[in-house]
Short mmCIF file of C-alpha atoms and ligand atoms in Angstrom, two decimals:
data_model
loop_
_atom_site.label_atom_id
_atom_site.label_comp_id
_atom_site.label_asym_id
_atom_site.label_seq_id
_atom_site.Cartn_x
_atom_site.Cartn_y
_atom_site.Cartn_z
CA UNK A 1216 -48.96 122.49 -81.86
CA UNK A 1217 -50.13 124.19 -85.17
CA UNK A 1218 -52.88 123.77 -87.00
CA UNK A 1219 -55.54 120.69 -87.00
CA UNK A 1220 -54.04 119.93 -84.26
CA UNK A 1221 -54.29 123.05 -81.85
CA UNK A 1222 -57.72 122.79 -82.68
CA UNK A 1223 -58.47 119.43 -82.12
CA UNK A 1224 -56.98 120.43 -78.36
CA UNK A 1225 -59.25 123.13 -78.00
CA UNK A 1226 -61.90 121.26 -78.90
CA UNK A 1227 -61.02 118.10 -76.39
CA UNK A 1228 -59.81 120.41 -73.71
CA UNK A 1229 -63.11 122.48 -73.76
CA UNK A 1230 -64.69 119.05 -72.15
CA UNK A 1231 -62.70 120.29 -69.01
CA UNK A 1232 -63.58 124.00 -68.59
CA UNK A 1233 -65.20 122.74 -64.83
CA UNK A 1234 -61.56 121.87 -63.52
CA UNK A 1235 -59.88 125.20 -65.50
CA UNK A 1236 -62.84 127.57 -63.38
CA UNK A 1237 -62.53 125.01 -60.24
CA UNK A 1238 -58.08 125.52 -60.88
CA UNK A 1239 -58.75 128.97 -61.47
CA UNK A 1240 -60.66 129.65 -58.54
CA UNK A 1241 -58.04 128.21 -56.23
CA UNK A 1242 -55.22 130.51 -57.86
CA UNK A 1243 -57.25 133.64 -57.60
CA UNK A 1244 -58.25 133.25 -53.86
CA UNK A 1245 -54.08 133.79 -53.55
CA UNK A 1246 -53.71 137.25 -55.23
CA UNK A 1247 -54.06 140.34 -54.39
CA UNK A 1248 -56.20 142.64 -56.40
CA UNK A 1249 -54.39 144.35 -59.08
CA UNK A 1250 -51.75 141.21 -59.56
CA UNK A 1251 -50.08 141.17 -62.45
CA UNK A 1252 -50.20 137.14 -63.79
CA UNK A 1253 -48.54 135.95 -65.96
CA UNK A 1254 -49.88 131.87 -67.62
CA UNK A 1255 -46.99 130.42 -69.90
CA UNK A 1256 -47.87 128.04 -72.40
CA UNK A 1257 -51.72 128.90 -71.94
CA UNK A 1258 -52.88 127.02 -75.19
CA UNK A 1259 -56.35 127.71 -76.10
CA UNK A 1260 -56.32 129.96 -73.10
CA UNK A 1261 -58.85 128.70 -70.83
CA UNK A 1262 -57.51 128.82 -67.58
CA UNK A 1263 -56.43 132.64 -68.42
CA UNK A 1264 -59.73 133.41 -69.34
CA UNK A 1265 -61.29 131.98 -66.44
CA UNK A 1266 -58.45 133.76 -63.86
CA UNK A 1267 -59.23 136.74 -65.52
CA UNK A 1268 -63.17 136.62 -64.73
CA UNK A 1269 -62.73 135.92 -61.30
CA UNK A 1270 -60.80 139.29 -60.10
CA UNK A 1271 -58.90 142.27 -60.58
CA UNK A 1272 -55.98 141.13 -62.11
CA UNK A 1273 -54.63 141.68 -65.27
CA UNK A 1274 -53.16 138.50 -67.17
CA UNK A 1275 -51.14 137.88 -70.26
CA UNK A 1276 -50.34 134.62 -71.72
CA UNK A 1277 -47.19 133.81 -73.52
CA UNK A 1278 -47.28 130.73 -75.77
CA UNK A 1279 -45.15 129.21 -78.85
CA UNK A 1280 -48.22 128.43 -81.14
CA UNK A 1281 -49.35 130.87 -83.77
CA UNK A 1282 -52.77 129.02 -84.26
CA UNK A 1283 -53.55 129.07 -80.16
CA UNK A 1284 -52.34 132.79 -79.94
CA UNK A 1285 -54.89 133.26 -82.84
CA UNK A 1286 -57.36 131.21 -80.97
CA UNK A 1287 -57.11 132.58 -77.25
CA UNK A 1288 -56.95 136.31 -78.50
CA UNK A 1289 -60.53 135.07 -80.52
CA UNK A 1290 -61.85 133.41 -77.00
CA UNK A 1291 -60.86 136.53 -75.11
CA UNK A 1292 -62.77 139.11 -77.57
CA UNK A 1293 -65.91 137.02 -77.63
CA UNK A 1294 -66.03 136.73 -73.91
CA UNK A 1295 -65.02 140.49 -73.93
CA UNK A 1296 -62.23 139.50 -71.46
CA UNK A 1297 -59.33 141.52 -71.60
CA UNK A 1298 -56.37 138.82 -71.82
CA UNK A 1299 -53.23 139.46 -74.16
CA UNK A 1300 -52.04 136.82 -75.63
CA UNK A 1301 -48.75 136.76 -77.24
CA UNK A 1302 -46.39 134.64 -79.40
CA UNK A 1303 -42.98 133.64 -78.04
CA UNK A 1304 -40.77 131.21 -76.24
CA UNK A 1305 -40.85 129.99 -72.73
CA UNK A 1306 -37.43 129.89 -72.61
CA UNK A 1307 -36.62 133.61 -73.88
CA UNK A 1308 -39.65 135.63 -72.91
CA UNK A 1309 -39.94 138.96 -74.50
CA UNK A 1310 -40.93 140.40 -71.02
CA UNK A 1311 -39.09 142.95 -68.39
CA UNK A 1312 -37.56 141.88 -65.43
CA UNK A 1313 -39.63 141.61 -62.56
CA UNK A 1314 -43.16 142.19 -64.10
CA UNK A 1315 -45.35 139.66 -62.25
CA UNK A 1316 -46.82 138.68 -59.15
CA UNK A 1317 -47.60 135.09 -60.34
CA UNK A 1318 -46.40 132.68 -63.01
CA UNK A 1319 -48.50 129.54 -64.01
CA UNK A 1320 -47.53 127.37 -66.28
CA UNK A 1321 -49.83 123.88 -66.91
CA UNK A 1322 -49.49 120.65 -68.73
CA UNK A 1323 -46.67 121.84 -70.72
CA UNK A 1324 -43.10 122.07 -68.86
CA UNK A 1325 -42.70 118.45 -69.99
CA UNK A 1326 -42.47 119.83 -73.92
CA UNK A 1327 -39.84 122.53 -72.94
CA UNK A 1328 -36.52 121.75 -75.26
CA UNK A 1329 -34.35 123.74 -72.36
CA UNK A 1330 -36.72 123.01 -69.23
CA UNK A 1331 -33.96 125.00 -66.79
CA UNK A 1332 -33.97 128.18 -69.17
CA UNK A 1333 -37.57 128.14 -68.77
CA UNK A 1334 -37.05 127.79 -64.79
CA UNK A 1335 -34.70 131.02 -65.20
CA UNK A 1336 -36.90 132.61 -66.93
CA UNK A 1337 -40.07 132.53 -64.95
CA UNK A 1338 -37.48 133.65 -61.72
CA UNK A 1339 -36.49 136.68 -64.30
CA UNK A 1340 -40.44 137.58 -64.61
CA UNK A 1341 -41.28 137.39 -61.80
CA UNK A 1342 -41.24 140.51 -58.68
CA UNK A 1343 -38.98 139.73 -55.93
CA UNK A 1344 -41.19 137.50 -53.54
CA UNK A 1345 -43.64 136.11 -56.24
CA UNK A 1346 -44.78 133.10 -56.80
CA UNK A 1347 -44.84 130.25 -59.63
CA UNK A 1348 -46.99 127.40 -59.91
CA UNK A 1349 -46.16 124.53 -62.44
CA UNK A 1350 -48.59 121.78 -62.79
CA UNK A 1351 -47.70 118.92 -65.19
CA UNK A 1352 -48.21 115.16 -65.51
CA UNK A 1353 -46.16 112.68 -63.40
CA UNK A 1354 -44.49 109.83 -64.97
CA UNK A 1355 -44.99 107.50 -62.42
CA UNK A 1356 -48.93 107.41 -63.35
CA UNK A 1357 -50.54 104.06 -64.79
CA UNK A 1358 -52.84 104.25 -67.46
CA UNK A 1359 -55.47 102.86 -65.29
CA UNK A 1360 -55.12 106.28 -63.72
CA UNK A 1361 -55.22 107.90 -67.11
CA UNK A 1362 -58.12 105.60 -68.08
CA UNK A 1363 -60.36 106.71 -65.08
CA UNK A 1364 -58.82 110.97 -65.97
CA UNK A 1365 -60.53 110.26 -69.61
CA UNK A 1366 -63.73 108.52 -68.40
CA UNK A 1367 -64.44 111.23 -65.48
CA UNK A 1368 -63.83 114.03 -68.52
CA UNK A 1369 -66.85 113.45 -70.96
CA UNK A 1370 -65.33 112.51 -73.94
CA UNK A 1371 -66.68 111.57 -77.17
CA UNK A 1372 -65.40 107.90 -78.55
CA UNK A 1373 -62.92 109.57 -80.61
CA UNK A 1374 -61.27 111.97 -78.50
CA UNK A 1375 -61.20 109.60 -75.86
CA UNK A 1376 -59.04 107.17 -77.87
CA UNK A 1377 -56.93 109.98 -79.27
CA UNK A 1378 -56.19 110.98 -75.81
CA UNK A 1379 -55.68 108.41 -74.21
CA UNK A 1380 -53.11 107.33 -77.29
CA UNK A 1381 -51.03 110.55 -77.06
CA UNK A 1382 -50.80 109.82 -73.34
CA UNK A 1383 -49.63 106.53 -73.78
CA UNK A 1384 -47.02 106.98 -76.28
CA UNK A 1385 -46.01 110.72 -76.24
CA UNK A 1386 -46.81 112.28 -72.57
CA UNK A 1387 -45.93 109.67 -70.03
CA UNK A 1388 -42.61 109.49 -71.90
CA UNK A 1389 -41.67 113.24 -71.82
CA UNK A 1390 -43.39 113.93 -67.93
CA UNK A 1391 -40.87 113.72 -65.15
CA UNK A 1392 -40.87 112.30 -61.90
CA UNK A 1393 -40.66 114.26 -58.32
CA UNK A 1394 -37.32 113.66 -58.12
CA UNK A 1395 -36.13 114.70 -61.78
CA UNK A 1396 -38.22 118.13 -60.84
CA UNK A 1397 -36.33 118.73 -57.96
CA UNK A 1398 -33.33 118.32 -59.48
CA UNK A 1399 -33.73 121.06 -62.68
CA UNK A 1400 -35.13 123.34 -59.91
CA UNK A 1401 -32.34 122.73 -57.93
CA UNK A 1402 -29.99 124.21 -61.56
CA UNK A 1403 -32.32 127.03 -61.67
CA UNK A 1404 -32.46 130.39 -59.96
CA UNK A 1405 -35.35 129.17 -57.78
CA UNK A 1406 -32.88 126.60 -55.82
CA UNK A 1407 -35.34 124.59 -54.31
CA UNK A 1408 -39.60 124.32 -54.67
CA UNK A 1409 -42.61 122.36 -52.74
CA UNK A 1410 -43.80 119.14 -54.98
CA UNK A 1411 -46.90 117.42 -54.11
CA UNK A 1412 -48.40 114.80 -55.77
CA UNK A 1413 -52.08 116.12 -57.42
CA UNK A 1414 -54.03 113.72 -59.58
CA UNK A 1415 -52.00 112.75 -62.32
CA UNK A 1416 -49.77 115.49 -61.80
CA UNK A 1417 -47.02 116.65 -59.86
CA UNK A 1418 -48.27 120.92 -58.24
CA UNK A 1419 -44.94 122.06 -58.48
CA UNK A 1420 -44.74 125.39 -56.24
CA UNK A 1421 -41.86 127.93 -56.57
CA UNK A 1422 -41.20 131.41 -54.88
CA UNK A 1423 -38.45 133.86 -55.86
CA UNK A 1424 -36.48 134.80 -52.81
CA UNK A 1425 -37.14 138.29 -52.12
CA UNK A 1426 -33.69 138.61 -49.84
CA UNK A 1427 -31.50 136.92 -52.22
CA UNK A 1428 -33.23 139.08 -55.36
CA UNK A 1429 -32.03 142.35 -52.97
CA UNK A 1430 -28.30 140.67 -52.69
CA UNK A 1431 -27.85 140.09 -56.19
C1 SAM B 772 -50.62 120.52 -74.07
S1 SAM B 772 -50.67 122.23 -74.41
C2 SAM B 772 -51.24 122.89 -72.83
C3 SAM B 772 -52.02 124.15 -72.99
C4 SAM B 772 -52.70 124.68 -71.72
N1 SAM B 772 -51.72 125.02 -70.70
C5 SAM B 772 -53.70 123.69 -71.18
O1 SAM B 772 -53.57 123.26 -70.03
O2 SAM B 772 -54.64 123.37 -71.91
C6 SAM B 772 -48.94 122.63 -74.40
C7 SAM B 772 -48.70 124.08 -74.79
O3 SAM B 772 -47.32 124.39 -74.63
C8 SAM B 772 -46.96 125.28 -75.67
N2 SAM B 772 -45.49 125.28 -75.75
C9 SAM B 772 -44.67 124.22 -76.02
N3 SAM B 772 -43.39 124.60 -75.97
C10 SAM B 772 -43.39 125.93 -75.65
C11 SAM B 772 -42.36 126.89 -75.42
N4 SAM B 772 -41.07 126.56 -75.52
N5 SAM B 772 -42.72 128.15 -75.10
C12 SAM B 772 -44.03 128.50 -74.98
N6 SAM B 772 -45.04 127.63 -75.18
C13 SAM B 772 -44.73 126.36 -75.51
C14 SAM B 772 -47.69 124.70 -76.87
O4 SAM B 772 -47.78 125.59 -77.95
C15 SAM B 772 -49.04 124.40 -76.22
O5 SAM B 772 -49.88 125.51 -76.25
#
């Protein structure tokens, strides 16, 4: 997303800052001070911003867009946050092995060209024994579930429609199921995960084997 369009999402998306600072909130009550977090695909950077005003932790966003790096790094020096955001691919991060604590990665894994590179990567990241937590729509959900997600957010006429169009006949399509999830964690370094069912999403939650990471 470049462009118009990155900031038409900022602009919709900023109708949900309550459930980024209520998302937030439940992440941050898991780390310890000091963690070193790392969001992929953070967009407009909202939840970063929000995980980085609720503790001691220092986080960096890594996304593909030029515009949202350009508009996150803007959020983050008005709010006087201290969140880099950088420019590069989920699937070949420009990052050292074993740099963070905690990877996060929401309503994006379904856009991933290689979605098991990106799996390998966030293992790569990622200290032996931390965590990952992907969040993403399911595609088992109606659009009477979608429907009631666009009512409940506040929406303006327009962005309702628009939304609820590029669910329809973009998102659905590219989301997987449970199963599908398991199975591209199962070709990935992780091995295995915990799914559970969240919403309209699947809470996909991955931890890099600290005993296996020693063996290797
Ligand atoms: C729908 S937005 C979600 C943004 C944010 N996570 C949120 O919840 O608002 C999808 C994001 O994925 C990013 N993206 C897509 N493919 C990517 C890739 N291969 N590597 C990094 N970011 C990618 C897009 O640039 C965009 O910011």
């Amino acid at each position: 997303m470049e462009g118009w369009v990155a900031r038409w999402y900022t602009r919709t998306r900023g109708h949900d800052l309550a459930s980024f600072r209520a998302e937030a909130r439940r992440v941050a009550k898991d780390l310890p001070a000091g963690a070193q977090v790392l969001e992929v695909a953070p967009g407009p950077g909202f939840f970063a911003l929000a995980l980085a005003q609720m503790g001691a932790f220092t986080v960096t966003g890594l996304d593909l867009s030029r515009t949202f790096v350009e508009i996150a790094s803007q959020a983050a020096a008005d709010a006087g946050t201290p969140v880099e955001f950088q420019c590069g691919n989920a699937s070949a991060m420009p990052f050292a092995d074993a740099r963070f604590d905690f990877v996060y990665c929401s309503a994006a894994f379904k856009n991933f060209g290689t979605p098991v590179a990106a799996l390998d990567e966030m293992h790569r990241v990622l200290k032996p024994g931390g965590r990952a937590s992907i969040v993403d729509l399911r595609n088992d959900v109606s659009m009477d579930e979608i429907d009631a997600y666009v009512d409940a957010s506040g929406r303006g006429r327009f962005d309702a429609w628009f939304t609820r169009l590029t669910f329809r006949h973009m998102l659905i399509k590219r989301a997987y199921s449970k199963d599908q999830f398991a199975a591209l964690v199962a070709e990935s370094r992780f091995g295995t995960c915990r799914i559970r069912t969240d919403g309209i999403g699947l809470d996909v939650q991955l931890t890099k084997d600290a005993a296996r990471s020693a063996a290797a």
